Each structure stands twice: as C-alpha cells, then as structure tokens.
Coordinates of C-alpha atoms in Angstrom, one line a residue:
Chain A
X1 CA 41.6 15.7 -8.7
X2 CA 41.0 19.3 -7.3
X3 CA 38.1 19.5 -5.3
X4 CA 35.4 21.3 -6.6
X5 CA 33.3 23.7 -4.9
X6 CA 30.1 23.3 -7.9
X7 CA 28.0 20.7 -6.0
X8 CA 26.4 19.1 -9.5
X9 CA 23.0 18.3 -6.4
X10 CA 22.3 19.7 -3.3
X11 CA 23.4 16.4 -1.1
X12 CA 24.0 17.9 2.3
X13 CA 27.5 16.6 3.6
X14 CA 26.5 17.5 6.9
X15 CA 27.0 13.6 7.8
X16 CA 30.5 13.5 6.5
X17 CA 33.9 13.2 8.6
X18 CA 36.0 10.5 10.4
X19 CA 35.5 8.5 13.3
X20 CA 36.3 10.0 16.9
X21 CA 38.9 7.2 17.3
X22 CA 40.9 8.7 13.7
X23 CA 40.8 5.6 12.3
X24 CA 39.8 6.8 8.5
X25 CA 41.2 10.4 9.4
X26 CA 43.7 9.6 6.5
X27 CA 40.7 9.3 3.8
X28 CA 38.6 12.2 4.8
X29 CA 42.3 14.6 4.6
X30 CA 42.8 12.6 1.1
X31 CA 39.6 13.9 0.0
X32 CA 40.9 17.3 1.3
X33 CA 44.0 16.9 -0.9
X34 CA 42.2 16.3 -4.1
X35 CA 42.8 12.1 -3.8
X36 CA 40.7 9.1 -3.1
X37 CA 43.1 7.5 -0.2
X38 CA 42.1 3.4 0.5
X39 CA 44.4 1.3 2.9
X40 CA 46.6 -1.2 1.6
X41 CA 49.2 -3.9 3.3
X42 CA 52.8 -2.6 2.9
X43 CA 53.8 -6.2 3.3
X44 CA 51.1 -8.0 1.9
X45 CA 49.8 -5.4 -0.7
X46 CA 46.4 -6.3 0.3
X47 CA 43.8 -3.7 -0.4
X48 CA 41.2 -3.1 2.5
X49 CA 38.1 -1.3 3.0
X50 CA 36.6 -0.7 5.3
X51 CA 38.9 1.3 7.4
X52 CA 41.2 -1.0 9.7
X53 CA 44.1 -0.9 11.8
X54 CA 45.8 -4.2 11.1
X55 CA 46.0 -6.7 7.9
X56 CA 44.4 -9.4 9.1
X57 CA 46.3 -11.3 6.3
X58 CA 49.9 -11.1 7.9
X59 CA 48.7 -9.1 10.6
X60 CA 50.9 -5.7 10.6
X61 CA 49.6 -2.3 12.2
X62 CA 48.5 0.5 10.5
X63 CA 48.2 -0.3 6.8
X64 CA 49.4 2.2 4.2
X65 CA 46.9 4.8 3.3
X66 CA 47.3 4.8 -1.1
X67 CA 46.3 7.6 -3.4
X68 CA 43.8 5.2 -5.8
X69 CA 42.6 6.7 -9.5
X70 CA 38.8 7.3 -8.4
X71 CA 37.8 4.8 -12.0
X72 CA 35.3 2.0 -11.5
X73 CA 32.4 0.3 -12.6
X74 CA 29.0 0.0 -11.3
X75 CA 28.9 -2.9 -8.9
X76 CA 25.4 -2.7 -7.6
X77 CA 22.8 0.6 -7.0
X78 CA 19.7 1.6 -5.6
X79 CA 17.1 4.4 -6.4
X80 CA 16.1 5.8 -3.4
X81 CA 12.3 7.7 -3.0
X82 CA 11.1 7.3 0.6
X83 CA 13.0 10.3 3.1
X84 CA 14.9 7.9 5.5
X85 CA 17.8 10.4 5.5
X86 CA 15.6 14.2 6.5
X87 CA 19.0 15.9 5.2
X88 CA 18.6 14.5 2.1
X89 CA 14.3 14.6 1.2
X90 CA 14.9 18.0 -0.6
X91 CA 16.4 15.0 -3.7
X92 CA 14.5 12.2 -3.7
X93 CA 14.5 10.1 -5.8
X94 CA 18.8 9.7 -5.5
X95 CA 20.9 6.9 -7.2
X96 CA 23.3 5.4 -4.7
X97 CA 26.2 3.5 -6.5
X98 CA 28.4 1.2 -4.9
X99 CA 31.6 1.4 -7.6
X100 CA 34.1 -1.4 -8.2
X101 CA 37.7 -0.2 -7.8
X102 CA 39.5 -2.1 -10.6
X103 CA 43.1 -0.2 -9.6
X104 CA 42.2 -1.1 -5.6
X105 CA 42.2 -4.8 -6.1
X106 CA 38.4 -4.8 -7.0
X107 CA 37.8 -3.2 -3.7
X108 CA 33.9 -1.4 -3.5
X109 CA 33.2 1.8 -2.1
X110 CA 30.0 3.5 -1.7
X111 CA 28.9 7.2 -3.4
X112 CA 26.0 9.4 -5.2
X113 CA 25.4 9.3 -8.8
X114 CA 25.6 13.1 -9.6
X115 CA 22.9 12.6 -12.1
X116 CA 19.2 12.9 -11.6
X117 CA 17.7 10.0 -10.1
X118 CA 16.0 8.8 -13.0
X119 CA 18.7 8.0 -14.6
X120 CA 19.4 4.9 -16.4
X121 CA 21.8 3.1 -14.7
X122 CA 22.9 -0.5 -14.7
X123 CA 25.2 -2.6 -12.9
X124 CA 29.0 -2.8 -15.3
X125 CA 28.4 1.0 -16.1
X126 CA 31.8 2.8 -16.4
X127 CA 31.9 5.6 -13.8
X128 CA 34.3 8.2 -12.5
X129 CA 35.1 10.4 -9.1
X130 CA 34.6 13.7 -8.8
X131 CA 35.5 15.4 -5.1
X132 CA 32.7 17.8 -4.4
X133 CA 33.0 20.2 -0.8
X134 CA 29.8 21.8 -0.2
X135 CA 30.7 25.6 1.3
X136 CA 28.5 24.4 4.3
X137 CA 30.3 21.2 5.5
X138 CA 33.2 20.4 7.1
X139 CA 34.7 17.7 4.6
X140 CA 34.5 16.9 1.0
X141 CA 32.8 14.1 -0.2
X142 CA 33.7 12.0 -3.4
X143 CA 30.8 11.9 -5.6
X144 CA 30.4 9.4 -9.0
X145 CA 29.5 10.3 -12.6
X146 CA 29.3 8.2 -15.3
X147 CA 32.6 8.1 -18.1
X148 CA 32.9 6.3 -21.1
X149 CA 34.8 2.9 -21.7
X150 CA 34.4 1.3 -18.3
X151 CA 38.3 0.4 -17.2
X152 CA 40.3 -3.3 -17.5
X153 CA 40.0 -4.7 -13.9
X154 CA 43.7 -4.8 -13.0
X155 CA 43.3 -7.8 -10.2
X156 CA 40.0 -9.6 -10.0
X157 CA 40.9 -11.0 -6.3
X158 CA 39.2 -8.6 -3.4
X159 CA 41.3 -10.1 -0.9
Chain B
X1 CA 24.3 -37.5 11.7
X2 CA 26.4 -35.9 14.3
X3 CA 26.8 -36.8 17.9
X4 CA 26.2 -32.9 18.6
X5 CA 25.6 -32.3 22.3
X6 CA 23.2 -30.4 21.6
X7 CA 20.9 -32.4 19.3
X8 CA 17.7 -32.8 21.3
X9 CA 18.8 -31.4 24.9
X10 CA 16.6 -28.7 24.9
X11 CA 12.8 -27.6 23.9
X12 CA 10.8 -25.0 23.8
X13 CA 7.7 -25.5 26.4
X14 CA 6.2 -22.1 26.0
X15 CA 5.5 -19.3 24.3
X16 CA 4.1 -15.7 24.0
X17 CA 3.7 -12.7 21.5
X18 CA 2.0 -9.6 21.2
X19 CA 1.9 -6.9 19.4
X20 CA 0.7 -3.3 18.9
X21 CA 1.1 -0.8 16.0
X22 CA 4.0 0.9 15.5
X23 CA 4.6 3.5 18.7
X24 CA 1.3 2.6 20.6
X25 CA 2.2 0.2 23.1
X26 CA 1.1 1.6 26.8
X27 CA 4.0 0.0 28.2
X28 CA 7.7 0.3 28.1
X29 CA 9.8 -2.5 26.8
X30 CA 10.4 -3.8 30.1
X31 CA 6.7 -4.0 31.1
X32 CA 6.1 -5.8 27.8
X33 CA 9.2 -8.0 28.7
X34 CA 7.7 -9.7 31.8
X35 CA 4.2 -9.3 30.4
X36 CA 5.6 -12.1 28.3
X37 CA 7.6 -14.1 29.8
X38 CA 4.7 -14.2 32.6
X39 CA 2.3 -16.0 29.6
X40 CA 5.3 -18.0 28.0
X41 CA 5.9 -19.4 31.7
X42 CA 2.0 -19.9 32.5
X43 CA 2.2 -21.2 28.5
X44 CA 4.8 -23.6 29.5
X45 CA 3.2 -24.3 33.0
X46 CA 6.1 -23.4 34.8
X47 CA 6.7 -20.5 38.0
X48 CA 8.4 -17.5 36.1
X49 CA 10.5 -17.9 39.4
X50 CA 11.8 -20.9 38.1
X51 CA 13.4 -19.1 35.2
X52 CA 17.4 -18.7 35.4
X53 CA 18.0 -18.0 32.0
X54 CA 18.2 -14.9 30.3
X55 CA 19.0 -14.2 26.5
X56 CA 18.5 -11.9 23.9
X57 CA 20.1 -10.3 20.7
X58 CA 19.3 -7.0 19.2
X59 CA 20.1 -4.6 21.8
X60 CA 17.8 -3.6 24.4
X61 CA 18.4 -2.3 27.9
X62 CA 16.6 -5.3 29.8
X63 CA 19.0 -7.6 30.6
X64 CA 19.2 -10.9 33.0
X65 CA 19.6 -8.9 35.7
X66 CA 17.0 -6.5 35.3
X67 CA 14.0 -8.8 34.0
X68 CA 15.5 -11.8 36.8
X69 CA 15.2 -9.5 39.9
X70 CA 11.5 -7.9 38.6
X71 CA 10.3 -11.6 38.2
X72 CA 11.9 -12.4 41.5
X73 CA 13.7 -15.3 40.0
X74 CA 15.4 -17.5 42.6
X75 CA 18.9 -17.6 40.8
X76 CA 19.9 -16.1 38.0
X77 CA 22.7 -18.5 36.4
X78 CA 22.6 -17.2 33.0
X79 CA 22.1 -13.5 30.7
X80 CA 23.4 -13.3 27.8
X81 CA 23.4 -10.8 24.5
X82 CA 24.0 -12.3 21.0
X83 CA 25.8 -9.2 19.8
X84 CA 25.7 -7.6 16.5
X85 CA 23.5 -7.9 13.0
X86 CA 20.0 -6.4 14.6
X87 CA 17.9 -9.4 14.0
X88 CA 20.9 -11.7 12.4
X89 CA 20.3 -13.1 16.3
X90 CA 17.2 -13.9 16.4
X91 CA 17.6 -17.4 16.1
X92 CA 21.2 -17.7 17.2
X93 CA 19.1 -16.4 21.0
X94 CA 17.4 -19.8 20.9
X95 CA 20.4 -21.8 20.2
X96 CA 22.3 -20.3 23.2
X97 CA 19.5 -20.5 25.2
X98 CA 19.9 -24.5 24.4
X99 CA 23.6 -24.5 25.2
X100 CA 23.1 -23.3 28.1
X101 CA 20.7 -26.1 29.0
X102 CA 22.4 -28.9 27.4
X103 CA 25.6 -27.6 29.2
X104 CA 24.0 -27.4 32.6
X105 CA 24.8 -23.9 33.3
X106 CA 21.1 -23.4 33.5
X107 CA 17.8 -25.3 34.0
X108 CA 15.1 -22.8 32.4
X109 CA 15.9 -20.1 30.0
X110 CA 13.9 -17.4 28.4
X111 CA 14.4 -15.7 24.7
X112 CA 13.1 -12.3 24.8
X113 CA 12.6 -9.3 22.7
X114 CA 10.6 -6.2 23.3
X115 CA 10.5 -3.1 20.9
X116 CA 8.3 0.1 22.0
X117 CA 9.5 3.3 20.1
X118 CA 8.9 4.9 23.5
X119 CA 12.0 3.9 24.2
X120 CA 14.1 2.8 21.6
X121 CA 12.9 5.0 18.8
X122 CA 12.2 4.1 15.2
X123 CA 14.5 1.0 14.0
X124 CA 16.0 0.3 17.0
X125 CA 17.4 -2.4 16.3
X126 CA 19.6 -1.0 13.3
X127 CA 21.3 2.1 14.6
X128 CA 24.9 1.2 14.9
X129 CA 25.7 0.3 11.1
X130 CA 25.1 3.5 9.5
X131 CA 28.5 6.0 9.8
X132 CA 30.2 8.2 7.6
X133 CA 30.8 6.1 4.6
X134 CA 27.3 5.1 4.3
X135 CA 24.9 7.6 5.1
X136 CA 26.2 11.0 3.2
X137 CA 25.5 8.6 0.4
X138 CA 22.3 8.2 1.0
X139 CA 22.2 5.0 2.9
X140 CA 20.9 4.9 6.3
X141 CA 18.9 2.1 6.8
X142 CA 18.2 -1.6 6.2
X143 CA 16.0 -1.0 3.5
X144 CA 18.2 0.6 1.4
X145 CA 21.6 -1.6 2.0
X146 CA 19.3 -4.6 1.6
X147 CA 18.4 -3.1 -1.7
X148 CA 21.8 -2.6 -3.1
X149 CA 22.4 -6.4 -2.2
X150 CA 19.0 -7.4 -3.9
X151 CA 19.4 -5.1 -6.9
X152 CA 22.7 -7.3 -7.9
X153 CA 20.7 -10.0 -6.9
X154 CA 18.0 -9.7 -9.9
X155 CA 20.1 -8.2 -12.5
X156 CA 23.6 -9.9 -12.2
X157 CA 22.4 -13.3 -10.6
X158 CA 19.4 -13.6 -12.9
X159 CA 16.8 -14.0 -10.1
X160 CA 13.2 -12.6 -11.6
X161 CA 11.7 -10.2 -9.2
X162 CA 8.6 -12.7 -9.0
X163 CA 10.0 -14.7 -6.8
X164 CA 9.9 -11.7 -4.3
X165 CA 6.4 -10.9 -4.8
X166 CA 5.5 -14.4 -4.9
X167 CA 7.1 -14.5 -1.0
X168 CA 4.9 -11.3 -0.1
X169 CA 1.9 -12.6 -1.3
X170 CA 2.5 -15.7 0.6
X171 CA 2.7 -13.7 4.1
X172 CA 0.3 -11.5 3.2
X173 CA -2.3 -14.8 2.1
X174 CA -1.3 -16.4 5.4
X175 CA -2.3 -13.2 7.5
X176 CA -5.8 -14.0 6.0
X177 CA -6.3 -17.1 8.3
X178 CA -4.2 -15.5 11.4
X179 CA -6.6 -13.3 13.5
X180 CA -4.0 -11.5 15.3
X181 CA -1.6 -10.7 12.2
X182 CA -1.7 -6.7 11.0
X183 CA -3.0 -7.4 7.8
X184 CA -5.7 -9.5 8.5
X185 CA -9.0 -8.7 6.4
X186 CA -6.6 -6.8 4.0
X187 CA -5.7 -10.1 1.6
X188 CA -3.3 -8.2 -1.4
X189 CA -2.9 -9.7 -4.8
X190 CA -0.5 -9.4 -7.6
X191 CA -2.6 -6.3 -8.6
X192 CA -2.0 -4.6 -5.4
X193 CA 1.7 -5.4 -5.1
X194 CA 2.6 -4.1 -8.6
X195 CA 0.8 -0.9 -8.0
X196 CA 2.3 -0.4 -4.4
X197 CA 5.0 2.7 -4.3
X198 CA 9.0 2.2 -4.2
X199 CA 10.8 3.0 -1.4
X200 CA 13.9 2.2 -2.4
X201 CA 14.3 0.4 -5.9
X202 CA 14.2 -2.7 -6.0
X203 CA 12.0 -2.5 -3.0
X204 CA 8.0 -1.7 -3.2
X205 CA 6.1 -0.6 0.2
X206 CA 5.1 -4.3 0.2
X207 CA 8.4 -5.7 0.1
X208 CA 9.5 -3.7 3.1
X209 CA 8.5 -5.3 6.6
X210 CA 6.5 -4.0 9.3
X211 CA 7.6 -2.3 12.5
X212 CA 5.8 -2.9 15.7
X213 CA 5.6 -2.4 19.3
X214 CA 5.3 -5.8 20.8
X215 CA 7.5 -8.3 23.1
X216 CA 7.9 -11.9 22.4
X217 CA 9.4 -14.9 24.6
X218 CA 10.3 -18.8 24.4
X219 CA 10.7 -20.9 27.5
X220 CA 13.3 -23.5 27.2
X221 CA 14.0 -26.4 29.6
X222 CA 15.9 -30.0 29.7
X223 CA 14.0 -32.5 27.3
X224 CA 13.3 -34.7 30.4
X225 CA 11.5 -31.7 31.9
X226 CA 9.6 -31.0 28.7
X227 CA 8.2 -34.9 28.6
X228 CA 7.1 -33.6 32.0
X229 CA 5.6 -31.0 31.2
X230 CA 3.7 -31.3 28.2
X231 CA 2.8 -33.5 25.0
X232 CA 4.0 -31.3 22.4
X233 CA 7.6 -29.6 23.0
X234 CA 9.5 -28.3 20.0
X235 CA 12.8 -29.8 20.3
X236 CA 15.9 -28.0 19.2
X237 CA 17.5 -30.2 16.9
X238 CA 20.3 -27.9 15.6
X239 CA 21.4 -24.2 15.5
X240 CA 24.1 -22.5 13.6
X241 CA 25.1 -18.9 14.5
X242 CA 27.9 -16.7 12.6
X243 CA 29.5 -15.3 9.3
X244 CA 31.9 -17.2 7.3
X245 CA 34.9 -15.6 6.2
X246 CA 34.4 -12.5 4.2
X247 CA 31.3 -12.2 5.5
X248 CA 30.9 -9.7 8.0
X249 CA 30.6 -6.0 8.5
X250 CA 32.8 -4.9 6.0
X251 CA 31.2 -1.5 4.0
X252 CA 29.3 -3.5 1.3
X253 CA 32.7 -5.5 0.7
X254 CA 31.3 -8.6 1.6
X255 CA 32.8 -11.4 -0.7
X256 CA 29.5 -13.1 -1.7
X257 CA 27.7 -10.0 -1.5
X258 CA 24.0 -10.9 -3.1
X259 CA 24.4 -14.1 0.0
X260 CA 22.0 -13.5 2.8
X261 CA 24.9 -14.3 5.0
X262 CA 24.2 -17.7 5.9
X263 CA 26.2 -19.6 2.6
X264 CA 29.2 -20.7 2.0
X265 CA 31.1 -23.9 2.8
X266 CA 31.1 -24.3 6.7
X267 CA 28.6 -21.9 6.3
X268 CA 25.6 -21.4 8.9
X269 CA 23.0 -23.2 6.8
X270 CA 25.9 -25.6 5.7
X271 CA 26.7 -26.4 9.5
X272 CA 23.1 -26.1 10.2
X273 CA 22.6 -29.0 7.7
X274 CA 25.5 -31.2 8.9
X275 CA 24.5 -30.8 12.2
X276 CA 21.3 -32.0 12.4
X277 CA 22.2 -34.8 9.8
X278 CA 19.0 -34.0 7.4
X279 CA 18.8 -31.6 4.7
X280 CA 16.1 -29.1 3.3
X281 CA 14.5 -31.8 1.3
X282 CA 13.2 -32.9 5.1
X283 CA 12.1 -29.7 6.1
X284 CA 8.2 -29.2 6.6
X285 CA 8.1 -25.6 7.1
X286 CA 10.0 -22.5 7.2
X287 CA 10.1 -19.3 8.9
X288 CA 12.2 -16.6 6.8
X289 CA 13.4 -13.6 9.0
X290 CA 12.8 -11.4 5.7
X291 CA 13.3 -7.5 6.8
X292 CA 12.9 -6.9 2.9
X293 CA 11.2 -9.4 0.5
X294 CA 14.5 -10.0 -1.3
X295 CA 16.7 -10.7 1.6
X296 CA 14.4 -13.5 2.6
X297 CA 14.5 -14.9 -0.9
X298 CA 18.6 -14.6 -0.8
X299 CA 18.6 -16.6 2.7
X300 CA 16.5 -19.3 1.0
X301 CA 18.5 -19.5 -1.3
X302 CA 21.2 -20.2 1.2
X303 CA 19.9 -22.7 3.3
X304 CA 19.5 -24.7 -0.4
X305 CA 15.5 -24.6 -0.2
X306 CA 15.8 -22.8 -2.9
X307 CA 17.8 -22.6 -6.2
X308 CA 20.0 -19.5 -7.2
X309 CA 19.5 -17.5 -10.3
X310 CA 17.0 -17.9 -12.7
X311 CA 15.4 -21.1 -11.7
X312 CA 14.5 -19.5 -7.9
X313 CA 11.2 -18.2 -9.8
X314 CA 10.5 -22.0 -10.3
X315 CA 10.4 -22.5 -6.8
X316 CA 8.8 -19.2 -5.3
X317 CA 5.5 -19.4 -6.6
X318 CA 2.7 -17.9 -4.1
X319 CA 1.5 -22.1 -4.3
X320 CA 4.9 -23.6 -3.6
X321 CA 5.0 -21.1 -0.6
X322 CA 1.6 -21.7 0.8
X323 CA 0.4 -23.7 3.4
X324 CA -0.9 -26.7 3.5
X325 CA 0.0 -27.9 0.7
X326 CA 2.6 -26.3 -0.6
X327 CA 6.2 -27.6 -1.7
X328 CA 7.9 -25.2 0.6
X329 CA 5.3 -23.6 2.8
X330 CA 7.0 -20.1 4.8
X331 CA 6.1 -17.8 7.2
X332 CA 3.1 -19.8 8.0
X333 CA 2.0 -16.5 10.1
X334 CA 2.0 -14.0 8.3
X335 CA 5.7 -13.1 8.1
X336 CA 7.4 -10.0 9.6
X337 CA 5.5 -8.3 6.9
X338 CA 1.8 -9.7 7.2
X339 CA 1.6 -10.8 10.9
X340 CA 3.8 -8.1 12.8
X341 CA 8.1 -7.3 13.7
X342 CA 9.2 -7.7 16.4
X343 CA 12.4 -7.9 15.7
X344 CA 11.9 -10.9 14.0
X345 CA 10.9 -13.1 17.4
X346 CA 7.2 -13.8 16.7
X347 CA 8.7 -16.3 13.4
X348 CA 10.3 -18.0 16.1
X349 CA 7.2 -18.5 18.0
X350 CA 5.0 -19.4 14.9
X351 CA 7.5 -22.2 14.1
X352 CA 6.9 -23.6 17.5
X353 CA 3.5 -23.7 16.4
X354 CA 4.2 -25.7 13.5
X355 CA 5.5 -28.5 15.5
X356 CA 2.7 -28.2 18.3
X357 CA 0.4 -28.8 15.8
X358 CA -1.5 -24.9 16.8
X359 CA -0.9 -22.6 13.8
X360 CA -3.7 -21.3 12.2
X361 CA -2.1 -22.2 8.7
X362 CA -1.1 -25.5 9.9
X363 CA 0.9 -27.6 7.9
X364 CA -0.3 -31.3 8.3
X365 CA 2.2 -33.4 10.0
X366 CA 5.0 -30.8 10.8
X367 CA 7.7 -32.4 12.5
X368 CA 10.8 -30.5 11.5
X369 CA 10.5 -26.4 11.7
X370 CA 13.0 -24.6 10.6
X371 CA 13.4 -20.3 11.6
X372 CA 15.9 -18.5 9.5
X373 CA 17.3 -15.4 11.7
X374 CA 18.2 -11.8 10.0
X375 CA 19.4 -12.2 6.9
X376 CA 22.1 -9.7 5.3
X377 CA 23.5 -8.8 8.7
X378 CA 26.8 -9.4 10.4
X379 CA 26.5 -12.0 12.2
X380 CA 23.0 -15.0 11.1
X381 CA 21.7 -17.4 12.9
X382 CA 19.5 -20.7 12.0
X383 CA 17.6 -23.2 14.2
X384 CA 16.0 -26.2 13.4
X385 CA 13.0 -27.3 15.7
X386 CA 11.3 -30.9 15.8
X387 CA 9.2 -33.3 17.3
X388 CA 10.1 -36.1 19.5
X389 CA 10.3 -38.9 17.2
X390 CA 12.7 -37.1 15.0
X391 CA 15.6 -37.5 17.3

C-alpha cells in the first residue's frame, strides 16, 4: 500500500503515534512504509495484538513485527453521534469497525469506516485497508473501506 | 459446598451513600470520603477510630494512609487498591475487605469510593484504557467500547435489544419508589426509551449510566462482632475477583468478546457459584454494575441468571426484573442509571439493604444478595451477601 495523502474524511490523527516506552514503534513506522505490521512469535508463530514484548505462549522476547495484507471482515462496529472525542465532533455520526484479520490468525484491530456514518454496515462485511497521512499529523493512520467478496479465513484460532 | 475460609467470616455492619449531580459536590473527594465513612461507622455503631482497614478500586488519590490519619484511626493494619478495570473492582473491594478480616490482618475495614469532578474530572475512573490504537478511531470512552461489544452482542449472538430496554425500565421503575435516586418523579416508559437519542449505536441516552458526585462506604468486621453489634449484618458468603484467560486488556481481542468478563469455566461467576455452594436459581436479588444497559445484560448472562442469545428476551422482561415479585428482581435502587454512579458503590450498599430487610423496593424475604462489579473491564469482580441462617 502507498500511503495516501487524500483523507476520504476529515478524522484528525492528531491522537496518533506509539508509546513513549517504543513498544508498537514498529507499527506506527509500518504504516510509514505503506504496510500494516502486527507481531507474531518467531518460534511459536503466534499472532498477537495488542502490542507486547514477549509470547506469553513459549515466552520469547521481542516478537517479530509481520507485514499483514490489511483484508478482513467486519467483526463488530459502532455508530458514534455524541462528541466524546472534541477532535473528532466536526464528523459525527462516524462508523468505528473493529476488522477480523483472516491472514493474522483471526487477530482484530480497530479502524474508521471511510464512509459516511450512515452507512449500512453489518457485522461479516468484507472490508479493506487503506493508509491515509493527514498533512497535519505526525503518523499515518490505516483507515477501512468496504471491498467485495469478504476473504477465506486462513486459521480460525486467535491464539 | 466449599470449606472456603472465607464463607461467612465477615459482614457488612454499616453503610453510607450520597450523592450530588454531576460536578456539584461542595466538597473534594476526600471530604466526601470521611463524610461517609463517619455515617457508615455511626451506621454500624462503631468509633471511625476503630477502623484499620482501608480498601478501594478505581483510582482515587485517598488512600489508607490519608483517610486513616484524618479519622485519627488508632492503627492502620490494612490499605489496599484493587487495580485496574474502573469499576470491574467494585465488588472485588468488598471481598478483600473480607480477606483481610477472615485472615486476621485486620479487625474493621472500610470500602470506599468518592468521585467529585473537582478533582478527578469527567470519567475518572476510565482514563487509562484509551491510547493510540483506540482513540484516533474514534473510541475513547466506555460507552463506545461497550457498544462494540454489545453491537455483536444483538446481531451475532441473537440477543433482541428488548432485553436492554426491559433492564432500563426496571431501574428507572425502581427510582420511582427510592426518594433519593436522580430520577425520582421522572418514571420513563417504553415510549420514552424508544424516542431517547443515540449516543453511540447500539446505545440510546437511556442505556448510558449516570455520572455523579458522591462517596459511598461499607464497614466490615468479624461475624462475632457483627452478632454484637446488630440484628441484621449482610454476611459475605463468597467473592470472586479476576479475568479468565483471554480475558483481559487486550485491544478488543478478548476471546469471548460479547462476555461481560465474568464467564468462562473457572470463571468469576463460575467460582463465584462453586464457592458459595448455591447457584443463581437461589439468588433473591441482584445488583448489576451496568455502566451501559447492554453490558449489564452480558454479565447476567454470565453469572447464568440469564440465558444467552435469543431466549435472554424471555427472561428480561421489565416484570421478571421488578421487585417484589419478580422472577429475577435487579437493581432494586434504581441502578447506576436511575438512582446515581458512583462508581458503581451505591449497588453495593443497596444490596445490603436487601438483606437488612430496608430497601425501598424490598424484596420479601431476601436472604442471599448478590452485586455484580463492572462488567466488560479487565479485571470483574462478584460478591455474594446473605443472612445468618444461610451459612
């Protein structure tokens, strides 16, 4: 993916950007490089998100950070209208998506639908990534659409 | 039946709530703290003195030491914080309070919980969870990561939105008989609910709890001192604090993920259960920790009281969920969203009511109270509270 300066809605990314220990530096300069980045177990080949610093399943330091093909599915969403977020009341209402990874081991992470906030979305919808970096923020952001034929989950086991 | 230590080594002799609307308290938390614990003590008819005990959950900046030496306590032997999960604590306070007891590193313990915005701001209690793989997505609060749990909730798991309107309506029809609950004199009806706005989908205004200024305390002592004291102690029969694996913070990775938190085998409500060697068949009356109408329905579902999927609408009827003579009577109060937040703490104090016998929805005979903690968060927490006989 090449990240793309045409932000498809005005979401501030002001409230982007890793944490002061570094721990998820690796996904934020992913999203730099055009690629979603998730951590998996070299010797386990567990996929985990959140960001950690050990596999908890065989417990080795400093899993591998993996490029991942930003395809998913619609795992759960909400419609937001009420301004809990001030940087982001210039778009109410806003569809947050939480998207299945079917090529991360079924892992989840969290984005905004790029459509309006009407939109009729529905948990099992077929969506795709799309790196946005707003000229004003520091770090891109992925951002979801939806695609077409949702994708075959590769490995149904999150863990 | 277990031979759990704990089973019937502590009660609660006193109690104490208050509450103001949201950012006008005239005091500070701490104020409000010993305001409290000065009523639960006087409540419980002991010498706030006496107290050497100190526990909450949540955050807040008043610990042991700080409430201990205002009330001028003799010793101070115990002060601990149940970390993590905002209110997931609430109840898991009460069962450490008992442990402590039970274990003899204390003789009187107070529960607290004070929230002013003065000093802690607007949702206080939730301010560490939201970072930067949450909020430039638009989710930074409860209500809205509570929704995204819920919204899989209803449409993958099958459970009709009723049964969340039929849980408001129950707080909101309690509230009617409670004087001192916010939303007394303003009964709402299926009418009113429907047409309420959305805050966050699935979520109406209605389904969203309360926020208050307020402070809340429970004395615990010994069960011998509580014969002394008084005829009517609530009795902690069991408590189960935790997150079973897979369950924790985890950025909406959680394995169960429409779970409240507290299910799964060796679970909190499973434990909970075992523990105190009865099941939710035996439960009178239940206080739901329910932040968000839907979250409260997903930890009854938990704790078995009520059934997952479709069939939960058969149980969550506003008449199964009323007192007093409803199947499954909850939040007997008013509810964090009828009667007031604090956190969370005044449900723990209204199902001390319940067994005294005092609550102004009072369901005839109460002997075993149960109070659900925060559901959805990190860490949950259940306690069950009875009467003497049931030990």
């Amino acid at each position: 993916m090449t990240p793309s300066s045409e932000v498809a809605r005005e979401f501030p990314a002001t409230l982007a950007g890793p944490y002061a220990d570094g721990l998820d530096l690796p996904y934020w300069e992913g999203l730099r490089a055009g690629e979603l980045r998730l951590q998996r177990c070299g010797e386990c080949g567990l996929w985990i998100w959140g960001p950690r610093w050990m596999c908890g399943q065989c417990q080795v330091f400093d899993p591998e950070w993996v490029a991942v093909e930003a395809v998913g599915r619609v795992f759960s969403w909400s419609r937001t209208w009420h301004s809990f977020i001030p940087e982001l009341a210039g778009e109410l209402p806003f569809i947050t998506v939480l998207v299945e990874l079917p090529h991360a081991g079924g892992r989840r992470v969290l984005g905004l639908l790029t459509e309006d906030g009407d939109a009729d979305i529905a948990i099992g919808d077929a969506v795709s990534g799309i790196i946005q970096q707003p000229a004003d923020a520091p770090w891109p952001l992925l951002r979801w659409q939806r695609a077409g034929t949702p994708p075959e989950t590769e490995q149904g086991e999150h863990r | 039946m277990t031979d759990s230590f704990l089973r019937g080594a502590a009660a609660v002799v006193g109690v104490s709530e208050f509450h103001y609307k949201r950012g006008e308290s005239p005091d500070s938390e701490l104020r409000m703290t010993l305001r409290a614990i000065v009523e639960a003590a006087a409540d419980a008819g002991v010498s706030p003195r006496e107290i050497d005990g100190f526990v909450s959950y949540g955050g807040g900046e008043n610990d042991g030491t700080v409430v201990g030496s205002s009330l001028m306590s003799h010793r101070i032997r115990w002060s601990n914080m149940i970390w993590g999960g905002g209110g997931g604590g609430a109840a898991a306070a009460i069962t450490n309070a008992a442990v402590a007891i039970a274990a003899g590193q204390a003789q009187c313990v107070v529960v607290y919980r004070a929230m002013a915005q003065q000093d802690s701001g607007r949702l206080g209690y939730a301010k560490h969870h939201f970072d930067g793989h949450m909020l430039p997505h638009g989710v930074g609060s409860p209500a809205q990561a509570c929704a995204l749990r819920t919204r899989r909730m209803l449409e993958h798991d099958g459970v009709p939105e009723s049964a969340m309107r039929s849980l408001v309506l129950a707080d909101y029809f309690h509230a009617q008989q409670n004087p001192s609950a916010a939303a007394f004199g303003r009964p709402l009806d299926e009418t009113g609910y429907d047409a309420s706005r959305m805050i966050v989908e699935p979520y109406r205004l209605y389904d969203c709890s309360r926020e208050n200024d307020g402070a809340v305390a429970l004395i615990l002592v010994s069960a011998d001192r509580a014969e002394a004291l008084g005829p009517n102690p609530a009795y902690v029969l069991a408590g189960s604090q935790g997150a079973v694996g897979g369950y924790a913070v985890d950025t909406e990775n959680d394995l169960d993920y429409t779970s409240a938190g507290f299910g799964g085998t060796a679970g909190v409500a499973e434990t909970l259960w075992a523990d105190a060697g009865l099941g939710p068949d035996q439960v009178d009356v239940v206080q739901v920790y329910e932040n968000f109408s839907g979250s409260g329905v997903a930890a009854l579902i938990d704790h078995s009281l009520c059934p997952p999927g479709a069939d939960a609408g058969k149980v969550m009827t506003v008449e199964n969920l009323t007192a007093p003579h409803g199947l499954l009577p909850v939040n007997t109060s008013g509810g964090n969203l009828a009667d007031s937040f604090v956190n969370g703490m005044g449900l723990a104090v209204e199902a001390v009511r319940q067994v005294r016998g005092t609550s102004t929805n009072q369901v005839p005979d109460a002997t075993v109270s149960l109070f659900i903690g925060g559901p959805m968060a990190a860490v949950s927490s259940s306690v069950l509270l009875c009467t003497r006989d049931v030990l």
